[in-house]
CSV table of C-alpha atoms in Angstrom, one decimal:
chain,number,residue,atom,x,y,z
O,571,UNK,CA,202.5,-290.5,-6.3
O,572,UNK,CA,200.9,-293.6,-7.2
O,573,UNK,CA,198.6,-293.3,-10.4
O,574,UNK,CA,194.9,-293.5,-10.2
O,575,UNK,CA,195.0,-295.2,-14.3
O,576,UNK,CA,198.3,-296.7,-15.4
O,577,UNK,CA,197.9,-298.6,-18.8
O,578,UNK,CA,200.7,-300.3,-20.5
O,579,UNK,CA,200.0,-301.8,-24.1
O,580,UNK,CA,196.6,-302.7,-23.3
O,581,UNK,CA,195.0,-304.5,-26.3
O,582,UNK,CA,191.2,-305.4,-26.1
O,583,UNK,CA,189.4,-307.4,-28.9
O,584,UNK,CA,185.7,-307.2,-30.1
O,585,UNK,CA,185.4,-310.6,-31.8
O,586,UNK,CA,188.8,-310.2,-34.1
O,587,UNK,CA,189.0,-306.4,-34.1
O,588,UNK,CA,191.1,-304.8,-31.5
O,589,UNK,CA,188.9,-302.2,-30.1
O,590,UNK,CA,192.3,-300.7,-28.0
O,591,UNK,CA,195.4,-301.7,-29.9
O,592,UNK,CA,198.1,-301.2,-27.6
O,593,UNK,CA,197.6,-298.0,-25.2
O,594,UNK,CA,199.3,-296.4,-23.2
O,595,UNK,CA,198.0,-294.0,-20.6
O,596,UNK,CA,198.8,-292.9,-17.8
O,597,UNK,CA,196.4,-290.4,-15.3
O,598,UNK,CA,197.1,-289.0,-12.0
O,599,UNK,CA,195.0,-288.6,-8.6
O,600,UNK,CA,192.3,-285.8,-8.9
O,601,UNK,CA,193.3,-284.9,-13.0
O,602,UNK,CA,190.4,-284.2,-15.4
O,603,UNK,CA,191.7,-285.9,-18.6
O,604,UNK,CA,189.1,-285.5,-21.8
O,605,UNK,CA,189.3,-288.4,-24.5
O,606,UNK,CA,188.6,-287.2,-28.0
O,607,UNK,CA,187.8,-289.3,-31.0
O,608,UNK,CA,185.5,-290.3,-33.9
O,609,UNK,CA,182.9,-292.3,-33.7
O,610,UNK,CA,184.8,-296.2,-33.3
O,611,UNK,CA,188.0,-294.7,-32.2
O,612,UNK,CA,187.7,-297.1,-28.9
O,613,UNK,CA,187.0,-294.3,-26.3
O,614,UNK,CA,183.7,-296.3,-24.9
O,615,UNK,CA,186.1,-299.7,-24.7
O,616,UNK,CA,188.5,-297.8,-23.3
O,617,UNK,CA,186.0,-296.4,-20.2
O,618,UNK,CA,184.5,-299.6,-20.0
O,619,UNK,CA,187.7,-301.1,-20.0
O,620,UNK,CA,188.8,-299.2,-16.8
O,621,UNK,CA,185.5,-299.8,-15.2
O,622,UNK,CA,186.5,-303.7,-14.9
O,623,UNK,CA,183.7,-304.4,-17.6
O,624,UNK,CA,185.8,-305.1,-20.8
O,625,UNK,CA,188.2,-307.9,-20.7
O,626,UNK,CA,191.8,-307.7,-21.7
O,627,UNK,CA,193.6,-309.8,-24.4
O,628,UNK,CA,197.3,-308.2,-23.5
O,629,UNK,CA,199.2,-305.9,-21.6
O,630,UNK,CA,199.1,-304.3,-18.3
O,631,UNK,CA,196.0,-302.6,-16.5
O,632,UNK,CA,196.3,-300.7,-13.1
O,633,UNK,CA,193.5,-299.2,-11.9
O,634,UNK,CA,192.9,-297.6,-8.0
O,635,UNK,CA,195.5,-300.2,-7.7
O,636,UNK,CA,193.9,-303.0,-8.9
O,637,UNK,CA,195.2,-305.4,-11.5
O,638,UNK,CA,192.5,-305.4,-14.0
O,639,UNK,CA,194.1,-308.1,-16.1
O,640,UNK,CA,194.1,-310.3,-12.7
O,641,UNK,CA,190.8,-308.9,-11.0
O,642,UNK,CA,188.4,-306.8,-12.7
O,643,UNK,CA,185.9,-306.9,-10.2
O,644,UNK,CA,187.7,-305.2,-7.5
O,645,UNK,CA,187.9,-302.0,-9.1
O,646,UNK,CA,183.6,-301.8,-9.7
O,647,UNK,CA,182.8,-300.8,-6.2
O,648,UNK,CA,185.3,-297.5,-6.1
O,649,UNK,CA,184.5,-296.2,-9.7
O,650,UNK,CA,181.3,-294.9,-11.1
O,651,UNK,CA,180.6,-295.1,-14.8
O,652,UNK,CA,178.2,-293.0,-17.1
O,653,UNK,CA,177.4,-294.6,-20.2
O,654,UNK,CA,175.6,-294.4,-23.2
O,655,UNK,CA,172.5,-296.1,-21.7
O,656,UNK,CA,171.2,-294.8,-18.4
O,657,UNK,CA,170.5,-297.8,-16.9
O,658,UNK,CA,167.9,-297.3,-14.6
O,659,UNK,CA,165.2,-299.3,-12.6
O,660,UNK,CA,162.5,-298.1,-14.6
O,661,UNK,CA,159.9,-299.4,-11.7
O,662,UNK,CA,161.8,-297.7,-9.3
O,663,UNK,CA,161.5,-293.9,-8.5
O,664,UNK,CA,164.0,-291.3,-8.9
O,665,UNK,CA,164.7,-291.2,-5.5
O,666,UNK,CA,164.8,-295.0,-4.9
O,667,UNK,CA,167.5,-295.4,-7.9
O,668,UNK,CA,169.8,-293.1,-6.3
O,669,UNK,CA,169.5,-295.1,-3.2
O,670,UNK,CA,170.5,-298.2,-4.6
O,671,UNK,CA,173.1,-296.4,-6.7
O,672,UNK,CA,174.7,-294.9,-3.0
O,673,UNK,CA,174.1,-298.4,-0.9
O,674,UNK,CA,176.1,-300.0,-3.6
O,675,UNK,CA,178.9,-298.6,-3.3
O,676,UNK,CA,178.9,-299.0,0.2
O,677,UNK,CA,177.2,-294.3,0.4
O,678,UNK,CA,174.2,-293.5,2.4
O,679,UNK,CA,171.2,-291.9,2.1
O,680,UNK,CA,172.5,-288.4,3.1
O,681,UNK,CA,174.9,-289.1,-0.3
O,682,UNK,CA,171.8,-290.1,-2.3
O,683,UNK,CA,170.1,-286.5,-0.8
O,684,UNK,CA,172.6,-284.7,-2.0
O,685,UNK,CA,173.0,-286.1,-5.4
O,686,UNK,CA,168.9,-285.5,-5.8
O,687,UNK,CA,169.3,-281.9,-5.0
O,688,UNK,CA,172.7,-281.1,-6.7
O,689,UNK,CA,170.8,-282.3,-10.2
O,690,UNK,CA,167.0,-280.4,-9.6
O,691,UNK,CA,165.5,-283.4,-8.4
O,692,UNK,CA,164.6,-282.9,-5.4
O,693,UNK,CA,161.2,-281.9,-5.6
O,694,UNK,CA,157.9,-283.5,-7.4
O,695,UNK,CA,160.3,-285.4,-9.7
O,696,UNK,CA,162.1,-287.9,-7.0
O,697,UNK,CA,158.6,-289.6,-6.7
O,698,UNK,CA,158.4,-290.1,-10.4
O,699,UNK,CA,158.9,-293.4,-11.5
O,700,UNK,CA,162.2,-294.0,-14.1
O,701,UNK,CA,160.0,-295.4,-17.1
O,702,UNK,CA,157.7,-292.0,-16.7
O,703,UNK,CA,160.5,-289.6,-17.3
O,704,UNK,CA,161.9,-287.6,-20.4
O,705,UNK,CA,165.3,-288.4,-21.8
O,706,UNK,CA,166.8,-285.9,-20.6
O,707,UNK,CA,165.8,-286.2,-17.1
O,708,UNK,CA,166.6,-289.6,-16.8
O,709,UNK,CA,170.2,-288.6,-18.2
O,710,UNK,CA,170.0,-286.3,-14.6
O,711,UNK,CA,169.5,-289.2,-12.9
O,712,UNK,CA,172.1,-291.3,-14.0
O,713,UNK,CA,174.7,-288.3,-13.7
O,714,UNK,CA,173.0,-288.3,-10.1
O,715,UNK,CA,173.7,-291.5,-9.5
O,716,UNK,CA,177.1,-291.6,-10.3
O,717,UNK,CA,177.4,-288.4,-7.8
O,718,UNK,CA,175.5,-290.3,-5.1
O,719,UNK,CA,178.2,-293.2,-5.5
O,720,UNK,CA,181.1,-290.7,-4.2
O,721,UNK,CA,183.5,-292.6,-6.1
O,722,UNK,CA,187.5,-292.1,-6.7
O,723,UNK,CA,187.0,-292.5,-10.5
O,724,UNK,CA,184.5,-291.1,-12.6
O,725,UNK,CA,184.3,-292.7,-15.6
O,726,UNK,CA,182.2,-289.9,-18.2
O,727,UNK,CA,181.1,-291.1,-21.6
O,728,UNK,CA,179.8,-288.3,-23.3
O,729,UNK,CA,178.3,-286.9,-20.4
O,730,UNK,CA,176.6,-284.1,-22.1
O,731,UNK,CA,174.4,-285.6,-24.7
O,732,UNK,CA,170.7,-285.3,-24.3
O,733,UNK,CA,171.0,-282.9,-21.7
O,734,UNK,CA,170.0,-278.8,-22.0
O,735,UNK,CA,171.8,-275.7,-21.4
O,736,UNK,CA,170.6,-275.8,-17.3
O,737,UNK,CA,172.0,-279.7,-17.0
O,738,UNK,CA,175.0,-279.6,-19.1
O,739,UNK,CA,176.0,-276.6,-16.1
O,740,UNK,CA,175.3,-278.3,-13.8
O,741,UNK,CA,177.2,-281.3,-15.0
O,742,UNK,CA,180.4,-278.9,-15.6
O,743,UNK,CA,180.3,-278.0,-12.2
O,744,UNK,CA,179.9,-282.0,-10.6
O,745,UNK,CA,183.3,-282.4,-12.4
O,746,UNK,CA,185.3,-279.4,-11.1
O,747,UNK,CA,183.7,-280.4,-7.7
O,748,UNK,CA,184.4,-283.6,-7.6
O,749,UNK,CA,188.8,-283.1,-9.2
O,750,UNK,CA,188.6,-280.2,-6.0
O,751,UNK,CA,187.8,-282.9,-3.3
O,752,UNK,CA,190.6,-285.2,-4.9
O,753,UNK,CA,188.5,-287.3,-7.3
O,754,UNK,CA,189.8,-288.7,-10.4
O,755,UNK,CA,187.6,-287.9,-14.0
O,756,UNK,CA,188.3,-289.4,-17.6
O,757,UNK,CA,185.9,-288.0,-19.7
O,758,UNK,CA,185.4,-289.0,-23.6
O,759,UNK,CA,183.6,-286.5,-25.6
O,760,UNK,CA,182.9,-285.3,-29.1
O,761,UNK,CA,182.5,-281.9,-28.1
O,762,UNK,CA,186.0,-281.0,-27.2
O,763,UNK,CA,185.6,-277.1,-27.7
O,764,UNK,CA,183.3,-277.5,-23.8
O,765,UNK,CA,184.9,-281.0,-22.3
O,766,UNK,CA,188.7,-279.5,-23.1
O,767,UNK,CA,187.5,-276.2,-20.7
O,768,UNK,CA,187.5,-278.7,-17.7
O,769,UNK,CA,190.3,-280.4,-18.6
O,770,UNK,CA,194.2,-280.8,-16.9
O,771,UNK,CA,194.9,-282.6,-20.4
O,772,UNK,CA,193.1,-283.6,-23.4
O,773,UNK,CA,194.3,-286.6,-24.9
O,774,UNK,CA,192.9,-288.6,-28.5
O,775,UNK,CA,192.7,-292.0,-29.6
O,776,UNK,CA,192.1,-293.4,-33.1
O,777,UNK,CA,191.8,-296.8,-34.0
O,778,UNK,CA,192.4,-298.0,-30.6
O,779,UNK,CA,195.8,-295.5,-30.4
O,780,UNK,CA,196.0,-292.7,-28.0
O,781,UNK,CA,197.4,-290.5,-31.1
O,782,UNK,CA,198.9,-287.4,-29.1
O,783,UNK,CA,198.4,-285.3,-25.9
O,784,UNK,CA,197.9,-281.6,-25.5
O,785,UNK,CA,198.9,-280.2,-22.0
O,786,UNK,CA,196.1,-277.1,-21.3
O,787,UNK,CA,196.2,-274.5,-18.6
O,788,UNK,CA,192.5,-273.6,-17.5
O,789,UNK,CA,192.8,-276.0,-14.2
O,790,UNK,CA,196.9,-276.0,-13.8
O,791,UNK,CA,198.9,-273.2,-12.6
O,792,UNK,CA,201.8,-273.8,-15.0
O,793,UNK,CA,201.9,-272.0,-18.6
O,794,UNK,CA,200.4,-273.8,-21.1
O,795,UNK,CA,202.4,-276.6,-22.8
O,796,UNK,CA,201.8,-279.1,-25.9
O,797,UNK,CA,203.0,-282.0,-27.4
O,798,UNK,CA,202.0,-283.9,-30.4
O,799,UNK,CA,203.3,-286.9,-31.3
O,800,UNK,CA,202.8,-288.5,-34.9
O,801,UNK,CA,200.0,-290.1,-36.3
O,802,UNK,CA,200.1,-293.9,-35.6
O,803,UNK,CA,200.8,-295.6,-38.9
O,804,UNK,CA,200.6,-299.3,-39.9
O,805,UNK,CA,204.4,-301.3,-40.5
O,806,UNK,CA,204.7,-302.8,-43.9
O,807,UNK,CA,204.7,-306.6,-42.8
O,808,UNK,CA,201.3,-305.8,-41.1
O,809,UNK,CA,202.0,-305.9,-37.5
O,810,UNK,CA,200.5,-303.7,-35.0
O,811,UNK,CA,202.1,-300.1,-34.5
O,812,UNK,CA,204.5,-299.3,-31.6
O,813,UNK,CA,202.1,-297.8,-29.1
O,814,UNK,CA,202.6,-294.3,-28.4
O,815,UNK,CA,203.2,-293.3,-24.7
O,816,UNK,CA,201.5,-290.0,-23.0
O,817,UNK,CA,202.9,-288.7,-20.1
């Protein structure tokens, strides 16, 4: 089975600071892995560094199949990302950002349909213009647009903030869907106690260390099963830890 993410002692640098210090990861075809972390941790670097969007000092990067230390655009058309910042058109309207979100990625309009209506935006709303809508609603539509790209990898960065109790849901349910047709989802959250319910695994990184993995049972038929490995700690000359490995 060919993985969907296979990282091998990736190291990324922000300026001098490795962001990802040597991680290892490894995440198979249609698993719902959760990332947990403090704030600066390096889950958004690493994300963006599977989107093809953060470059890599060291290491090995495979994503989709795609050597991300050798190509990082290849991998943009087959994943879709949900960031921090929604990144809409804010002169286009809801509808017409989904559209471009599908064509994109090489999905029609049908796609773009069904994104609309799978979010509650199918009615008065996908006329609306992005600049004229609430922060919540334009987190909808970004969700939406990820949907509407039918991608292999979804790519989740704390998919839940700024939405309410009817979007969050909503967004719950996108996930499970999308793992059930064979899609991939790495999602980094805060709130574990609601991210780990969809999860195959939940694993957590610190200072740019994935620090341990904890197998969980809700989506795998198996019985439960854990494993934590030990904190990462710093050698005494100073050099980098030994990156830790997850299964």
């Amino acid at each position: 089975m060919d993985l969907v993410v296979r990282l091998r002692a990736v190291v990324s640098l922000l300026g001098r600071f490795p962001a990802l210090a040597g991680v290892d990861l490894d995440v198979a075809p249609g698993e719902v892995l959760v990332v947990g972390g403090p704030n600066g941790a390096g889950k958004t670097t690493l994300l963006r560094a599977c989107a093809g969007l953060v470059a890599l000092s060291s290491g090995e990067a495979t994503v989709l199949g795609h050597d991300l230390r050798r190509d990082r655009r290849a991998v943009r058309e087959e994943i879709g990302l949900l960031g921090h910042a929604t990144y809409l058109y804010d002169d286009l309207t809801v509808e017409e950002n989904l559209r471009f979100a599908a064509r994109a990625a090489g999905a029609g309009v049908a796609d773009a349909k069904a994104a609309l209506d799978r979010l509650g935006l199918g009615g008065r709303l996908r006329h609306v213009a992005a600049n004229r809508l609430s922060a919540g609603q334009r987190r909808r539509v970004a969700i939406a647009a990820v949907a509407a790209r039918r991608p292999r990898l979804w790519l989740l960065d704390e998919p839940h903030a700024g939405l309410d109790a009817g979007g969050r849901d909503l967004l719950d349910a996108l996930v499970v869907e999308a793992a059930g047709e064979g899609a991939t989802v790495l999602l980094a959250s805060h709130e574990l106690d609601r991210a780990s319910t969809l999860a195959g695994r939940t694993v957590t990184i610190a200072g740019g260390l994935i620090a341990d993995g904890l197998l969980r049972a809700e989506l795998r038929p198996a019985p439960a099963a854990s494993s934590a490995a030990p904190s990462p700690g710093q050698a005494a000359t100073g050099t980098a830890p030994e990156p830790l490995r997850v299964p």
